[in-house]
mmCIF file of C-alpha atoms in Angstrom:
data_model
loop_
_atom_site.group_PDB
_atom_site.id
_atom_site.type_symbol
_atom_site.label_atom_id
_atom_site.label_comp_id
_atom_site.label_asym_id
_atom_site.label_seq_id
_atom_site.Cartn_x
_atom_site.Cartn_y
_atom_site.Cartn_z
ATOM 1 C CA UNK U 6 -10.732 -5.069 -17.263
ATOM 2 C CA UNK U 7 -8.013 -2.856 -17.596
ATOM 3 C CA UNK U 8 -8.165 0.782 -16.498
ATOM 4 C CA UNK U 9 -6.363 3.635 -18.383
ATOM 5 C CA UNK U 10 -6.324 6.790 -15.698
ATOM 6 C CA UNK U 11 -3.686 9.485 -16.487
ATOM 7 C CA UNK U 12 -2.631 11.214 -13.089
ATOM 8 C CA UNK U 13 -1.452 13.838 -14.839
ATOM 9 C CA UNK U 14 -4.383 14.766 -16.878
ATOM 10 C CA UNK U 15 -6.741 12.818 -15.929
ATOM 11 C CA UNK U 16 -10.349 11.895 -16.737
ATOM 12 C CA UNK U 17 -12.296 12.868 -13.345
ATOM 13 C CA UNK U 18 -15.977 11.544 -14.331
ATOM 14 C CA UNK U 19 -13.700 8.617 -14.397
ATOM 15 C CA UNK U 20 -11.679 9.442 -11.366
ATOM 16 C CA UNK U 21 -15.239 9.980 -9.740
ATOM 17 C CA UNK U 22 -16.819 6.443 -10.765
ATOM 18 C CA UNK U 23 -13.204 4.858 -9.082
ATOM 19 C CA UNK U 24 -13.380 6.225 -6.216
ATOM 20 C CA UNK U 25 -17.185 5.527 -5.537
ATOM 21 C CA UNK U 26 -16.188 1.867 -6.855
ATOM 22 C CA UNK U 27 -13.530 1.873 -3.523
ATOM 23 C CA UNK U 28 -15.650 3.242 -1.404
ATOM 24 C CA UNK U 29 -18.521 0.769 -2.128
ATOM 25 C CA UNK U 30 -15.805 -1.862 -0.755
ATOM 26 C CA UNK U 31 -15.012 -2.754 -4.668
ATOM 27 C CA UNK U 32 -11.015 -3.921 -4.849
ATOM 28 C CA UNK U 33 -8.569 -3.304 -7.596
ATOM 29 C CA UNK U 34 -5.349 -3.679 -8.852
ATOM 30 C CA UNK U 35 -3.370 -0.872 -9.050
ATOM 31 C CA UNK U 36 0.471 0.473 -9.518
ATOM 32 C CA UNK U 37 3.017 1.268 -6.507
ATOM 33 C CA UNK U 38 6.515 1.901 -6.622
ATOM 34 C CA UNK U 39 7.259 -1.745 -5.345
ATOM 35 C CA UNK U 40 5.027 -3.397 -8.944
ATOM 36 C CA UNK U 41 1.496 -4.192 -9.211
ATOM 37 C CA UNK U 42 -1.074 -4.718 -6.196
ATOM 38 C CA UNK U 43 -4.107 -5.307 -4.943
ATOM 39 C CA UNK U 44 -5.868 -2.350 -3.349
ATOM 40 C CA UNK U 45 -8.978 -1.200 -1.359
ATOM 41 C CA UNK U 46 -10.048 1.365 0.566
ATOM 42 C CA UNK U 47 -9.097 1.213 3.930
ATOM 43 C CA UNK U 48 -11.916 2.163 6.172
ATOM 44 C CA UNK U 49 -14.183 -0.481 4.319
ATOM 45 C CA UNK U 50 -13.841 -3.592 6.549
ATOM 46 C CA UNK U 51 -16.054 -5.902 4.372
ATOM 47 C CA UNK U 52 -13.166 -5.037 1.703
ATOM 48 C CA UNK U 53 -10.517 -5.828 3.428
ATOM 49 C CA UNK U 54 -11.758 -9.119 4.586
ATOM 50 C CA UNK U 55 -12.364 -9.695 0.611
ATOM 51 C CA UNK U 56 -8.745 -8.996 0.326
ATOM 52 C CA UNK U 57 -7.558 -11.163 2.295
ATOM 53 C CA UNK U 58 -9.428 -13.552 0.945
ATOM 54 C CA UNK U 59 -7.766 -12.909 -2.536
ATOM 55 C CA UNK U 60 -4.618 -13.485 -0.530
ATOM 56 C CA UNK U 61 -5.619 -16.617 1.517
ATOM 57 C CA UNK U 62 -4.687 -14.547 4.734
ATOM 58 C CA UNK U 63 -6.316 -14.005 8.121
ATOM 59 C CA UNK U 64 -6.401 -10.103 9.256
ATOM 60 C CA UNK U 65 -5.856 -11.282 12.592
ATOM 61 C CA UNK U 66 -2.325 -12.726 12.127
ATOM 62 C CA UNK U 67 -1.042 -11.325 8.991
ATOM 63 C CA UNK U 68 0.175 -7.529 9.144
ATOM 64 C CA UNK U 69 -1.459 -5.273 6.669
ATOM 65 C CA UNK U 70 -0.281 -1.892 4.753
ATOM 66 C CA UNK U 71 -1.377 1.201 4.222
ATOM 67 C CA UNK U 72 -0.814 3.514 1.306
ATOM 68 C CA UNK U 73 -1.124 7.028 2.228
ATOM 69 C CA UNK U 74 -1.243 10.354 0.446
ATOM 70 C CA UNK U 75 0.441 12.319 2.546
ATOM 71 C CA UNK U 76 1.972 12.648 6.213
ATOM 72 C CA UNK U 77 -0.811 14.208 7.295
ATOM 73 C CA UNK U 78 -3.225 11.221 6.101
ATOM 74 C CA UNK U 79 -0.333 9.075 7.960
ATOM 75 C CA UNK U 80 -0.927 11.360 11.123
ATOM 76 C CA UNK U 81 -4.907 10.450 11.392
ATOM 77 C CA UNK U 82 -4.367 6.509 11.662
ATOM 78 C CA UNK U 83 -0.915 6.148 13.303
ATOM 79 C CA UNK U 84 0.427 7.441 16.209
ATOM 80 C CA UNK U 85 4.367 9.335 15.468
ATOM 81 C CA UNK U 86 6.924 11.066 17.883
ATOM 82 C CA UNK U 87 9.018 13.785 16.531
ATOM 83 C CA UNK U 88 11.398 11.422 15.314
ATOM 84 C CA UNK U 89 9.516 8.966 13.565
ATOM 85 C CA UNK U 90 7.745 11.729 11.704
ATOM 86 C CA UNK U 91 11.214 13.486 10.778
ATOM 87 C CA UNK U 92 12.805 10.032 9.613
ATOM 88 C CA UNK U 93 9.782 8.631 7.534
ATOM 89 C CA UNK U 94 9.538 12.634 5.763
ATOM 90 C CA UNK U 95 13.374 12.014 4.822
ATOM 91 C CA UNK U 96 13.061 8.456 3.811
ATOM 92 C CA UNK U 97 9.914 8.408 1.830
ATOM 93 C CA UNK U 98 10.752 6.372 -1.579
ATOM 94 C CA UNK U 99 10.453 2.297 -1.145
ATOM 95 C CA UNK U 100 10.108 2.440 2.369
ATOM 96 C CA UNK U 101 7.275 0.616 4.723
ATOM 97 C CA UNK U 102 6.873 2.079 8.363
ATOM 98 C CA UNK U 103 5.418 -0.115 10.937
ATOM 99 C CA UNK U 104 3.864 2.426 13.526
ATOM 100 C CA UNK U 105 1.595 2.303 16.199
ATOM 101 C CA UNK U 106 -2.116 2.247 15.299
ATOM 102 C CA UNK U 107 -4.603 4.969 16.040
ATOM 103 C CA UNK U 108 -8.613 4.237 16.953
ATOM 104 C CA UNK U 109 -9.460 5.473 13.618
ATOM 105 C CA UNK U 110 -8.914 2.444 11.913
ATOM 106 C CA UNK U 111 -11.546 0.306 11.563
ATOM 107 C CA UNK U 112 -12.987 -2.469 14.093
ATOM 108 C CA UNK U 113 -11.038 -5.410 11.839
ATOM 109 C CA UNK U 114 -8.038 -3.698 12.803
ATOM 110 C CA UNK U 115 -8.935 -3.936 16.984
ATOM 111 C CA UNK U 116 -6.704 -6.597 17.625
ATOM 112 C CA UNK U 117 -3.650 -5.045 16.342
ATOM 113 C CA UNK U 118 -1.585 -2.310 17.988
ATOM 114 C CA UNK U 119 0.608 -1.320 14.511
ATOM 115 C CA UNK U 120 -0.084 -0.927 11.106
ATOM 116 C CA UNK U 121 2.201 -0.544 7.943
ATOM 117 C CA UNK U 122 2.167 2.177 6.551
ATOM 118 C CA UNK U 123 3.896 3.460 2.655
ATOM 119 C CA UNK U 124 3.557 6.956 1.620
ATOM 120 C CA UNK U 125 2.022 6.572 -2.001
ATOM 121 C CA UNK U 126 4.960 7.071 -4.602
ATOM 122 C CA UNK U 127 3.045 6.517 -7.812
ATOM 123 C CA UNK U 128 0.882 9.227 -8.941
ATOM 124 C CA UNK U 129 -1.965 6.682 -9.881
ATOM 125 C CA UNK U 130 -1.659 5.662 -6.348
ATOM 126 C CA UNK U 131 -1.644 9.356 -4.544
ATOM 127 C CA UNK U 132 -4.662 10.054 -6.855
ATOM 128 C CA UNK U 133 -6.900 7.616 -5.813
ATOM 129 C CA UNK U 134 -6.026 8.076 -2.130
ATOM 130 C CA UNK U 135 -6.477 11.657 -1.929
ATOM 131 C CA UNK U 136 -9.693 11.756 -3.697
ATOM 132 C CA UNK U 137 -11.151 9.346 -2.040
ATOM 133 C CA UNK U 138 -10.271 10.967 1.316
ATOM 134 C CA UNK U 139 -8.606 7.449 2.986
ATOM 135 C CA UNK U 140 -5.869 5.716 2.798
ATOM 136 C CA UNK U 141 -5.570 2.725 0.902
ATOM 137 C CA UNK U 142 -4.686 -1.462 1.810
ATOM 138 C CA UNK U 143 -2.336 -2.476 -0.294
ATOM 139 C CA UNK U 144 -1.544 -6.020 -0.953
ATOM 140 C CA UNK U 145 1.153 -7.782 -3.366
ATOM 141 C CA UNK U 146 -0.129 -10.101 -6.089
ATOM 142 C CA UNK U 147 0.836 -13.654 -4.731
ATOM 143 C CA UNK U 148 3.199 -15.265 -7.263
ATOM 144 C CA UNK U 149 4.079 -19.416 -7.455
ATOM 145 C CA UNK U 150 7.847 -20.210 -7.468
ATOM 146 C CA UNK U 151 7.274 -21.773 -11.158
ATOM 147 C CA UNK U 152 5.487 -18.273 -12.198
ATOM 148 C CA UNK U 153 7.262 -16.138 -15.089
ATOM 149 C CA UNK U 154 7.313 -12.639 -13.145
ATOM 150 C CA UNK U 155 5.819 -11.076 -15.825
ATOM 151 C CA UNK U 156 2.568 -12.022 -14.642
ATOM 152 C CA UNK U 157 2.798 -9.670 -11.515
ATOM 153 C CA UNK U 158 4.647 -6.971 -13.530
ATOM 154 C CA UNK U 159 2.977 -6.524 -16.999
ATOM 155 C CA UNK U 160 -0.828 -5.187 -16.970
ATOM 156 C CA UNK U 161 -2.054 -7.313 -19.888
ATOM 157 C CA UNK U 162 -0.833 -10.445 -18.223
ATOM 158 C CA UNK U 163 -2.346 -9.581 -14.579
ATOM 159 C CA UNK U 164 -5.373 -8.651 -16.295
ATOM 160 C CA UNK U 165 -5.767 -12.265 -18.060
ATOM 161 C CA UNK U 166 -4.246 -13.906 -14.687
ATOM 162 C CA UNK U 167 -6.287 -11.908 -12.017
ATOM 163 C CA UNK U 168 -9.142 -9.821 -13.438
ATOM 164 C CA UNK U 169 -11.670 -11.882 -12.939
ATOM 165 C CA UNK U 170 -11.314 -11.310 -9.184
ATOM 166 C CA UNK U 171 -11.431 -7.709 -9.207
ATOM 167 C CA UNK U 172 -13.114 -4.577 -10.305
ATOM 168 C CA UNK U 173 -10.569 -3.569 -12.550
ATOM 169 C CA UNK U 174 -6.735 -3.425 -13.342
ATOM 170 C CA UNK U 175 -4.937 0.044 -13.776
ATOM 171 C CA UNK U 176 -2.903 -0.009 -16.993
ATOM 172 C CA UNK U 177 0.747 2.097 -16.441
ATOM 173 C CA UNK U 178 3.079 -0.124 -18.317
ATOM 174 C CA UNK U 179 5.123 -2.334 -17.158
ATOM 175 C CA UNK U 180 6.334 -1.913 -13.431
ATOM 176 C CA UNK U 181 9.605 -3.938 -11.862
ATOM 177 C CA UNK U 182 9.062 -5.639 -8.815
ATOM 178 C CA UNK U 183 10.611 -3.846 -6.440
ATOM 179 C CA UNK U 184 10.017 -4.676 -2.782
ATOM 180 C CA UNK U 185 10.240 -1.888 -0.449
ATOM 181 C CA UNK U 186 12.523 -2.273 3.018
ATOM 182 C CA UNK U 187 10.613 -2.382 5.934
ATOM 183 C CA UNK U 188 11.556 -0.224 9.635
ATOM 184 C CA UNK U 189 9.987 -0.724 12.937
ATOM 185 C CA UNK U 190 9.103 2.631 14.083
ATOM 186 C CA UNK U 191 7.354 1.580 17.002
ATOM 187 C CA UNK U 192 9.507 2.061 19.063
ATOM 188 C CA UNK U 193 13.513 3.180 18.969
ATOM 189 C CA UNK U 194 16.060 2.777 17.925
ATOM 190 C CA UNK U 195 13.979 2.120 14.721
ATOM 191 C CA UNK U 196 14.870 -1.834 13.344
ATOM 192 C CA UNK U 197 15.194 -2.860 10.056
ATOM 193 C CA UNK U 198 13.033 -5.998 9.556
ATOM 194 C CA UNK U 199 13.609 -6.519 5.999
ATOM 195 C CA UNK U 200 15.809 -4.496 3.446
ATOM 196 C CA UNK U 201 14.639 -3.989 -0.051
ATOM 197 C CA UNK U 202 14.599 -1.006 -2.178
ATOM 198 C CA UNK U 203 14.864 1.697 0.305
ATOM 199 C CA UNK U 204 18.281 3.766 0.799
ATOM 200 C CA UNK U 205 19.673 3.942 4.266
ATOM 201 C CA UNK U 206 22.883 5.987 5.228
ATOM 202 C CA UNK U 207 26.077 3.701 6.267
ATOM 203 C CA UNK U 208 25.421 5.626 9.734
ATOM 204 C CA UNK U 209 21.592 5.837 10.199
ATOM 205 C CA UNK U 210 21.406 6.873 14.071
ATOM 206 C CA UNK U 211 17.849 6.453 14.769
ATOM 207 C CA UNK U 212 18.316 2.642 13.703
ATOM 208 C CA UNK U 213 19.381 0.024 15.016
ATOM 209 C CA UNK U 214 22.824 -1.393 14.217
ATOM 210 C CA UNK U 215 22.941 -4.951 14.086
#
């Protein structure tokens, strides 16, 4: 089913009946700045075992990620230094943070000491986040070597491909895939583990040079 919330003006008996829907432990699919992805709320453990499901991975080995609405949201699950809060603030757009996990998270999450964490970039995304007062899993659609990508990046065609596994599909056009690049903040200097979309200086000197 696919899901037409405007961020900018949008409908909150439906905004209401969403976020209930993620709170309940219900998952969706929903736009980030990286393309399309599976989403839940992040406090729900029953959800995010469903999740993984959907993605044929096991919590206990596979690193997660957080989308969060804020800093501050960031601030109540991870633990962050001075610096770690000062270099994800200035390098917010396509980036993933792995940072040290607070005892907020839930009791799926024991066995890990980090987290990822993305500060929500598309307005559908900080929406649903804020309202619902948590953060959000977020999850990339899998996609098969022989798959045309349009089936991770048009709504339509994840709605026919994956729909039937979730609650609903949020409809905001067609999205690139854009993968995000990935720092270890856990401990410094920060490392770059993977590079994707996300801008670094040529002299970055909280990271590490290779």
């Amino acid at each position: 089913m696919l899901i037409k919330l405007y961020a900018d003006n949008p409908d909150y008996r439906l905004l209401t009946r969403l976020v209930d829907q993620l709170r309940d432990g219900e998952i969706f699919i929903y736009p980030t700045a990286s393309g399309y992805a599976y989403c839940c709320d992040a406090l729900n453990a029953r959800a995010i075992e469903e999740l993984c499901r959907l993605k044929g991975i096991d919590v206990r080995k596979k690193s997660l990620s957080m989308a969060c609405h804020s800093l501050s949201q960031v601030s109540e699950y991870c633990k962050m230094n001075d610096r770690a809060f000062k270099f994800i603030k200035e390098h917010e757009v396509n980036y993933t943070f792995i940072l040290p996990a607070s005892g907020a998270l839930p009791r799926i999450f024991k066995h890990r000491r980090e987290v990822g964490v993305r500060l929500a970039q598309h307005p559908i995304g900080q929406l649903l986040s804020e309202h619902l007062g948590n953060p959000l899993i977020t999850a990339s659609l899998p996609i098969e070597d022989s798959d045309e990508p349009e089936y991770v990046t048009n709504p339509e065609l994840i709605d026919e491909r994956f729909g039937s596994f979730v609650s609903g599909v949020f409809d905001a056009g067609d999205i690139p895939l854009a993968p995000s690049t990935v720092v270890d903040c856990t401990e410094e200097p920060f490392e770059i583990l993977r590079y994707g979309h996300g801008r670094l200086a040529d002299e970055e000197p909280l990271i590490k040079q290779e």
